Amino acid sequence: MSAKFSLYKSLVIYYFSGTGNALKAAGWLAEKALEYGISVNMHSIERFQTVAAPEINGKTLIAFCFPTHGFNAAPLMLKYIVRFPRGSSDVLILNTRGGLKFGKVYFPGLSGLAQFLPMLFLSLKGCRIKGSLPFDMPSNWVSVHPGLTDSAINDITRRRQTEIYRFAERLFKKGYAFSYKFFVYMPLDLAVAPVTLGYYFCGRYMFAKSFYASADCNDCRICIDKCPTNSITLVNNRPFWKYTCESCMRCIGICPNKSIQTAHSFIVPVMYAYSLIPVVASFVNLLGLNTDGGFLQEVLVRVVNWIAVFIFLVITYRIFSFLLKMKFINRIFEYTSLTRYWRRYMAEGVKAGSFKKL
Ligand SMILES: Cc1cc2nc3c(=O)[nH]c(=O)nc-3n(C[C@H](O)[C@H](O)[C@H](O)COP(=O)(O)O)c2cc1C
């Protein structure tokens, strides 16, 4: 059977995936491209050190596939895009979002700035935006909600496979394709922009510090080996999460003993305690800053606030890690962690060995 005709001769896919959704989306896109006789190169950007110029082979489409984190592109992908070389390539932005299904009802995720920022950065580099696909795979954020049932995962995954095949056909035939979701969700996506900034500059560090290994950890070190941002290290023979952690959920999903937990009983009191401490208010007074002094002072107050939160978090996480060494205390945290009772998430058919480094 002869290949179908496409304007593109080659497809280069740069992908990052925490739990396999973006990896599957990239794989489906590649599958369809091959049907059209398009040559495919897939590059995982995990732990990247340098960013090389893409291989251009005839008319080339460059796709960036990544999960949405905190209404934004995953920070690792944003960093990659910021360093991406200038050029006039055609590009596709595909962000996987967290879809949910309760009973028969589907709930889509929300991109926030996950499409806009990569589009902006790439356009400034001279690239032409030829495709946009906000893509609702099963949500993997099992720190904030229980993982979906197998049947819900299967159902959402099958629908998305059909959607991406149709989308890819349009894209390869016409040379451009924009999902209706990009336009329909635009007002909501823009409305959550302040939350995007809050998560990027503050919230993500809080989540990074919510992970710990329970007493069931047998020191197999798979989490360390497979962390896409190299953010887990050993401290006293126990995994320790650095601030570079993006909370991508891979470690929780692949841990063979299910021993990695989100410490709800640590993070909730920390947030509450932070709201009570007088340090921010006194700091602000000490520096003579107050919030009715115009925009600049408002920004200064927020920066001081952020620094105070960060210092507070560093200190309390150190204390928390120290306490975890005591088996009894470790068990208390474990039994009060919701992830101990919730299902975890990995995309269908995806295993620890499926993830490659650049
Ligand atoms: C830290 C974190 C933040 C997330 N934020 C969002 C979000 O803002 N909007 C959304 O639709 N999904 C969000 N999700 C869900 C993921 O984007 C979604 O499940 C994605 O498909 C996961 O892709 P991956 O398996 O390739 O990592 C978030 C997940 C995590 C772990």
Coordinates of C-alpha atoms and ligand atoms in Angstrom, one line a residue:
M1 CA 0.0 0.0 0.0
S2 CA 1.5 3.4 -1.0
A3 CA 1.9 6.0 1.7
K4 CA -0.6 8.9 1.9
F5 CA 0.6 12.3 0.8
S6 CA 1.7 15.0 3.2
L7 CA 3.3 18.4 2.9
Y8 CA 5.8 17.4 5.5
K9 CA 8.8 15.2 4.8
S10 CA 10.0 14.8 8.4
L11 CA 8.7 15.2 11.9
V12 CA 11.0 15.9 14.9
I13 CA 9.3 15.4 18.3
Y14 CA 10.8 16.7 21.5
Y15 CA 8.9 15.3 24.5
F16 CA 8.9 15.2 28.2
S17 CA 6.5 13.0 30.1
G18 CA 6.1 12.3 33.8
T19 CA 3.8 9.3 33.8
G20 CA 3.6 8.4 30.1
N21 CA 0.7 10.5 28.8
A22 CA 2.8 12.9 26.7
L23 CA 4.9 9.9 25.7
K24 CA 1.9 8.1 24.4
A25 CA 0.6 11.2 22.6
A26 CA 4.1 11.6 20.9
G27 CA 4.0 7.9 19.9
W28 CA 0.6 8.2 18.3
L29 CA 1.6 11.2 16.4
A30 CA 4.7 9.4 15.2
E31 CA 2.6 6.4 14.2
K32 CA 0.4 8.5 12.0
A33 CA 3.3 10.3 10.5
L34 CA 4.9 7.1 9.3
E35 CA 1.6 6.2 7.6
Y36 CA 2.1 9.4 5.6
G37 CA 5.6 8.5 4.7
I38 CA 7.0 11.1 7.0
S39 CA 10.3 10.3 8.7
V40 CA 10.2 10.6 12.5
N41 CA 12.8 11.5 15.1
M42 CA 11.7 11.4 18.7
H43 CA 13.9 13.0 21.4
S44 CA 13.3 12.8 25.1
I45 CA 14.5 16.0 26.8
E46 CA 15.0 14.4 30.2
R47 CA 18.0 15.7 32.1
F48 CA 19.1 17.7 29.1
Q49 CA 22.4 19.6 29.3
T50 CA 22.5 21.3 26.0
V51 CA 20.0 22.1 23.2
A52 CA 21.0 21.1 19.7
A53 CA 19.5 22.4 16.5
P54 CA 16.9 19.9 15.1
E55 CA 17.7 17.8 12.1
I56 CA 15.9 19.4 9.1
N57 CA 15.2 16.9 6.3
G58 CA 13.0 18.4 3.7
K59 CA 9.9 20.2 4.9
T60 CA 10.0 19.5 8.7
L61 CA 7.5 19.9 11.5
I62 CA 8.8 20.2 15.0
A63 CA 6.4 19.0 17.8
F64 CA 6.8 19.8 21.5
C65 CA 4.8 17.3 23.7
F66 CA 4.7 17.8 27.4
P67 CA 2.3 17.7 30.4
T68 CA 0.5 20.8 31.8
H69 CA 1.8 21.6 35.3
G70 CA 0.1 24.3 37.3
F71 CA -1.7 25.8 34.3
N72 CA 1.6 26.1 32.5
A73 CA 4.0 24.0 30.4
A74 CA 6.1 21.7 32.5
P75 CA 9.1 23.8 33.6
L76 CA 11.6 21.4 32.1
M77 CA 10.0 21.9 28.6
L78 CA 9.8 25.6 29.1
K79 CA 13.5 25.8 29.9
Y80 CA 14.2 23.7 26.8
I81 CA 12.0 25.9 24.6
V82 CA 13.7 29.1 25.9
R83 CA 17.1 27.7 24.9
F84 CA 15.9 26.3 21.6
P85 CA 17.9 27.7 18.6
R86 CA 16.4 30.4 16.5
G87 CA 15.0 29.2 13.1
S88 CA 12.0 29.4 10.9
S89 CA 10.6 25.9 11.5
D90 CA 7.0 24.9 11.6
V91 CA 6.0 23.9 15.1
L92 CA 3.2 22.1 16.9
I93 CA 2.5 22.6 20.6
L94 CA 0.8 19.6 22.2
N95 CA 0.2 19.8 26.0
T96 CA -1.4 16.9 27.8
R97 CA -3.9 18.0 30.4
G98 CA -5.5 16.2 33.3
G99 CA -8.9 14.8 32.2
L100 CA -11.2 13.1 34.7
K101 CA -14.2 10.9 34.4
F102 CA -16.8 10.3 37.2
G103 CA -19.5 7.8 36.2
K104 CA -20.3 8.6 32.6
V105 CA -19.3 12.3 32.8
Y106 CA -16.0 13.5 31.5
F107 CA -14.2 16.6 32.8
P108 CA -11.5 18.3 30.7
G109 CA -8.3 19.7 32.2
L110 CA -7.2 23.3 31.7
S111 CA -4.1 24.5 29.9
G112 CA -3.7 28.0 31.4
L113 CA -0.6 29.4 29.7
A114 CA 0.8 25.9 28.6
Q115 CA 0.0 26.7 25.0
F116 CA 0.6 30.5 25.0
L117 CA 4.0 30.7 26.6
P118 CA 5.7 28.1 24.3
M119 CA 4.0 29.7 21.3
L120 CA 5.2 33.2 22.4
F121 CA 8.8 32.0 23.0
L122 CA 9.0 30.0 19.7
S123 CA 7.4 32.8 17.7
L124 CA 10.0 35.2 19.0
K125 CA 12.7 32.8 17.8
G126 CA 11.2 33.0 14.3
C127 CA 9.2 29.7 14.3
R128 CA 5.8 29.4 12.6
I129 CA 3.1 28.0 14.8
K130 CA 1.3 25.4 12.6
G131 CA -0.6 23.4 15.2
S132 CA -2.0 23.5 18.7
L133 CA -3.5 20.6 20.6
P134 CA -4.6 20.8 24.2
F135 CA -5.0 17.0 24.9
D136 CA -7.0 15.6 27.8
M137 CA -5.4 12.4 28.9
P138 CA -6.2 10.8 32.3
S139 CA -5.1 13.1 35.2
N140 CA -1.9 11.9 36.9
W141 CA -2.0 14.4 39.8
V142 CA -2.5 11.8 42.5
S143 CA -1.3 14.2 45.2
V144 CA -4.5 16.1 45.0
H145 CA -7.1 13.5 43.9
P146 CA -7.3 9.7 43.9
G147 CA -6.0 8.1 40.7
L148 CA -8.7 7.1 38.1
T149 CA -10.1 3.6 37.9
D150 CA -8.7 1.3 35.1
S151 CA -11.9 1.5 33.2
A152 CA -12.0 5.4 33.3
I153 CA -8.3 5.4 32.2
N154 CA -9.0 3.0 29.4
D155 CA -12.0 5.0 28.2
I156 CA -10.3 8.3 28.2
T157 CA -7.2 6.9 26.5
R158 CA -9.2 5.3 23.6
R159 CA -11.0 8.5 22.9
R160 CA -7.8 10.5 22.9
Q161 CA -6.2 8.1 20.5
T162 CA -9.0 8.6 18.0
E163 CA -8.8 12.4 18.5
I164 CA -5.1 12.6 17.9
Y165 CA -5.2 10.4 14.8
R166 CA -7.9 12.7 13.2
F167 CA -5.9 15.8 14.3
A168 CA -2.7 14.4 12.8
E169 CA -4.4 13.6 9.5
R170 CA -5.6 17.2 9.2
L171 CA -2.1 18.5 10.2
F172 CA -0.2 16.3 7.8
K173 CA -2.5 16.9 4.8
K174 CA -3.1 20.7 5.2
G175 CA 0.2 21.7 6.9
Y176 CA -1.7 23.2 9.9
A177 CA -4.3 22.2 12.4
F178 CA -5.6 24.0 15.5
S179 CA -7.9 22.1 17.9
Y180 CA -11.2 23.9 18.7
K181 CA -10.2 23.5 22.4
F182 CA -7.4 26.1 22.0
F183 CA -10.0 28.7 21.1
V184 CA -12.9 27.6 23.3
Y185 CA -10.9 27.5 26.5
M186 CA -8.9 30.7 25.7
P187 CA -10.9 33.0 28.0
L188 CA -10.5 30.6 30.9
D189 CA -6.9 29.8 30.1
L190 CA -6.1 33.5 30.3
A191 CA -8.2 34.1 33.4
V192 CA -6.1 31.6 35.4
A193 CA -2.8 33.4 34.4
P194 CA -2.2 34.7 38.0
V195 CA -2.5 31.2 39.4
T196 CA 0.0 30.1 36.7
L197 CA 2.5 32.7 38.0
G198 CA 1.8 31.8 41.7
Y199 CA 2.4 28.1 41.0
Y200 CA 5.5 28.7 38.9
F201 CA 7.2 31.0 41.4
C202 CA 5.9 29.5 44.7
G203 CA 3.5 26.6 44.6
R204 CA 5.7 24.1 42.8
Y205 CA 8.4 24.3 45.5
M206 CA 5.8 23.4 48.1
F207 CA 4.7 20.4 46.1
A208 CA 8.3 19.3 45.5
K209 CA 8.7 19.2 49.3
S210 CA 5.6 17.1 49.9
F211 CA 7.2 13.8 48.8
Y212 CA 8.9 11.3 51.1
A213 CA 9.7 7.6 51.3
S214 CA 7.8 5.7 53.9
A215 CA 9.4 3.0 56.0
D216 CA 8.5 0.5 53.3
C217 CA 11.3 1.9 51.1
N218 CA 13.8 -0.9 50.4
D219 CA 16.5 1.4 48.9
C220 CA 16.0 0.0 45.3
R221 CA 16.8 3.5 44.0
I222 CA 14.6 3.2 40.9
C223 CA 13.1 6.6 41.7
I224 CA 16.6 8.2 41.8
D225 CA 17.6 6.5 38.5
K226 CA 14.4 7.4 36.7
C227 CA 13.8 11.0 37.9
P228 CA 13.6 13.1 34.8
T229 CA 15.1 16.2 36.4
N230 CA 17.7 14.4 38.6
S231 CA 16.0 15.8 41.6
I232 CA 16.1 12.8 44.0
T233 CA 19.2 12.2 46.0
L234 CA 20.2 9.9 48.9
V235 CA 20.4 11.4 52.3
N236 CA 21.1 8.9 55.1
N237 CA 20.2 6.1 52.7
R238 CA 16.8 7.6 52.1
P239 CA 15.5 9.4 49.0
F240 CA 15.4 13.2 49.4
W241 CA 13.7 15.5 47.0
K242 CA 15.5 18.6 45.9
Y243 CA 13.8 21.9 44.9
T244 CA 14.4 21.1 41.2
C245 CA 11.6 18.5 41.5
E246 CA 8.7 19.2 39.2
S247 CA 6.3 16.9 41.0
C248 CA 5.8 15.1 37.7
M249 CA 4.5 12.0 39.7
R250 CA 6.8 9.5 38.0
C251 CA 8.5 8.4 41.3
I252 CA 5.1 7.9 42.9
G253 CA 3.9 5.9 39.9
I254 CA 6.9 3.6 39.4
C255 CA 7.9 2.9 43.0
P256 CA 7.6 -1.0 43.2
N257 CA 6.7 -0.9 46.9
K258 CA 4.3 2.1 46.6
S259 CA 6.4 3.6 49.4
I260 CA 6.6 7.1 48.0
Q261 CA 3.9 9.3 49.5
T262 CA 2.7 12.9 49.5
A263 CA 2.8 14.1 53.1
H264 CA -0.5 15.8 53.4
S265 CA 0.0 15.8 57.2
F266 CA 3.1 17.9 56.7
I267 CA 2.1 20.2 53.9
V268 CA -1.3 21.3 55.3
P269 CA 0.0 22.3 58.7
V270 CA 3.0 24.0 57.1
M271 CA 0.7 26.1 55.0
Y272 CA -1.4 26.9 58.0
A273 CA 1.5 27.7 60.2
Y274 CA 2.9 30.0 57.5
S275 CA -0.3 32.0 57.4
L276 CA 0.1 32.6 61.2
I277 CA 3.7 33.5 61.5
P278 CA 4.3 37.2 62.1
V279 CA 7.7 37.1 60.3
V280 CA 6.3 38.4 57.0
A281 CA 4.4 41.3 58.5
S282 CA 7.3 42.4 60.7
F283 CA 9.8 42.1 57.9
V284 CA 7.5 44.3 55.7
N285 CA 7.2 46.9 58.5
L286 CA 10.9 46.7 59.2
L287 CA 11.8 47.6 55.6
G288 CA 9.2 50.4 55.7
L289 CA 7.1 48.7 53.0
N290 CA 3.4 48.8 53.0
T291 CA 0.9 47.7 50.4
D292 CA -0.8 51.1 49.8
G293 CA 2.4 52.7 48.4
G294 CA 1.9 51.8 44.7
F295 CA 2.8 49.0 42.3
L296 CA 6.5 48.9 43.1
Q297 CA 6.0 48.5 46.8
E298 CA 3.3 45.9 46.2
V299 CA 5.8 43.9 44.2
L300 CA 8.5 44.3 46.8
V301 CA 6.1 43.1 49.5
R302 CA 5.3 40.0 47.4
V303 CA 9.0 39.3 46.8
V304 CA 9.7 39.6 50.6
N305 CA 6.7 37.4 51.2
W306 CA 8.0 34.8 48.8
I307 CA 11.5 34.7 50.3
A308 CA 10.0 34.3 53.7
V309 CA 7.9 31.3 52.6
F310 CA 10.9 29.8 50.9
I311 CA 13.1 30.0 54.0
F312 CA 10.3 28.7 56.2
L313 CA 9.8 25.8 53.8
V314 CA 13.6 24.9 53.7
I315 CA 13.8 24.8 57.5
T316 CA 10.6 22.8 58.1
Y317 CA 11.4 20.3 55.3
R318 CA 14.8 19.7 57.0
I319 CA 13.1 19.1 60.3
F320 CA 10.5 16.8 58.6
S321 CA 13.3 14.8 56.9
F322 CA 15.0 14.4 60.2
L323 CA 11.9 13.2 62.0
L324 CA 11.2 10.6 59.2
K325 CA 14.3 8.7 60.3
M326 CA 12.3 7.6 63.4
K327 CA 10.2 4.7 62.2
F328 CA 7.3 5.5 64.5
I329 CA 7.0 9.1 63.3
N330 CA 7.5 7.9 59.7
R331 CA 4.5 5.6 60.1
I332 CA 2.4 8.4 61.5
F333 CA 3.1 10.5 58.4
E334 CA 2.5 7.5 56.2
Y335 CA -0.9 6.7 57.7
T336 CA -2.0 10.3 57.4
S337 CA -0.9 10.6 53.8
L338 CA -3.9 10.3 51.4
T339 CA -1.7 8.7 48.7
R340 CA -1.4 5.6 50.9
Y341 CA -5.1 5.0 50.3
W342 CA -5.4 6.4 46.8
R343 CA -4.8 4.7 43.4
R344 CA -1.6 5.8 41.6
Y345 CA -1.3 6.5 37.9
M346 CA 0.9 5.4 35.0
A347 CA -0.3 5.6 31.4
E348 CA -1.5 2.3 30.0
G349 CA 1.4 0.1 29.0
V350 CA 4.0 2.5 30.2
K351 CA 6.6 1.2 32.7
A352 CA 9.8 2.6 34.3
G353 CA 11.8 1.3 31.4
S354 CA 9.8 3.2 28.8
F355 CA 11.4 6.5 29.8
K356 CA 14.6 7.5 28.0
K357 CA 17.1 10.2 28.7
L358 CA 18.4 12.6 26.1
Ligands
LIG1 C1 2.1 19.0 39.5 C2 1.0 18.8 38.5 C3 0.3 19.9 38.0 C4 -0.8 19.7 37.1 N1 -1.5 20.8 36.6 C5 -2.4 20.6 35.7 C6 -3.1 21.7 35.2 O1 -2.8 22.9 35.5 N2 -4.1 21.5 34.2 C7 -4.3 20.3 33.8 O2 -5.2 20.1 32.9 N3 -3.7 19.2 34.3 C8 -2.7 19.3 35.2 N4 -2.1 18.2 35.7 C9 -2.3 16.9 35.1 C10 -1.3 16.5 34.0 O3 -1.0 17.6 33.2 C11 -1.9 15.4 33.1 O4 -2.3 14.3 33.8 C12 -0.9 15.1 32.0 O5 -1.5 14.3 31.0 C13 0.3 14.2 32.6 O6 1.1 13.9 31.5 P1 2.4 12.9 31.7 O7 1.9 11.6 32.0 O8 3.1 12.9 30.3 O9 3.3 13.5 32.7 C14 -1.1 18.4 36.6 C15 -0.3 17.3 37.1 C16 0.7 17.5 38.0 C17 1.5 16.3 38.4

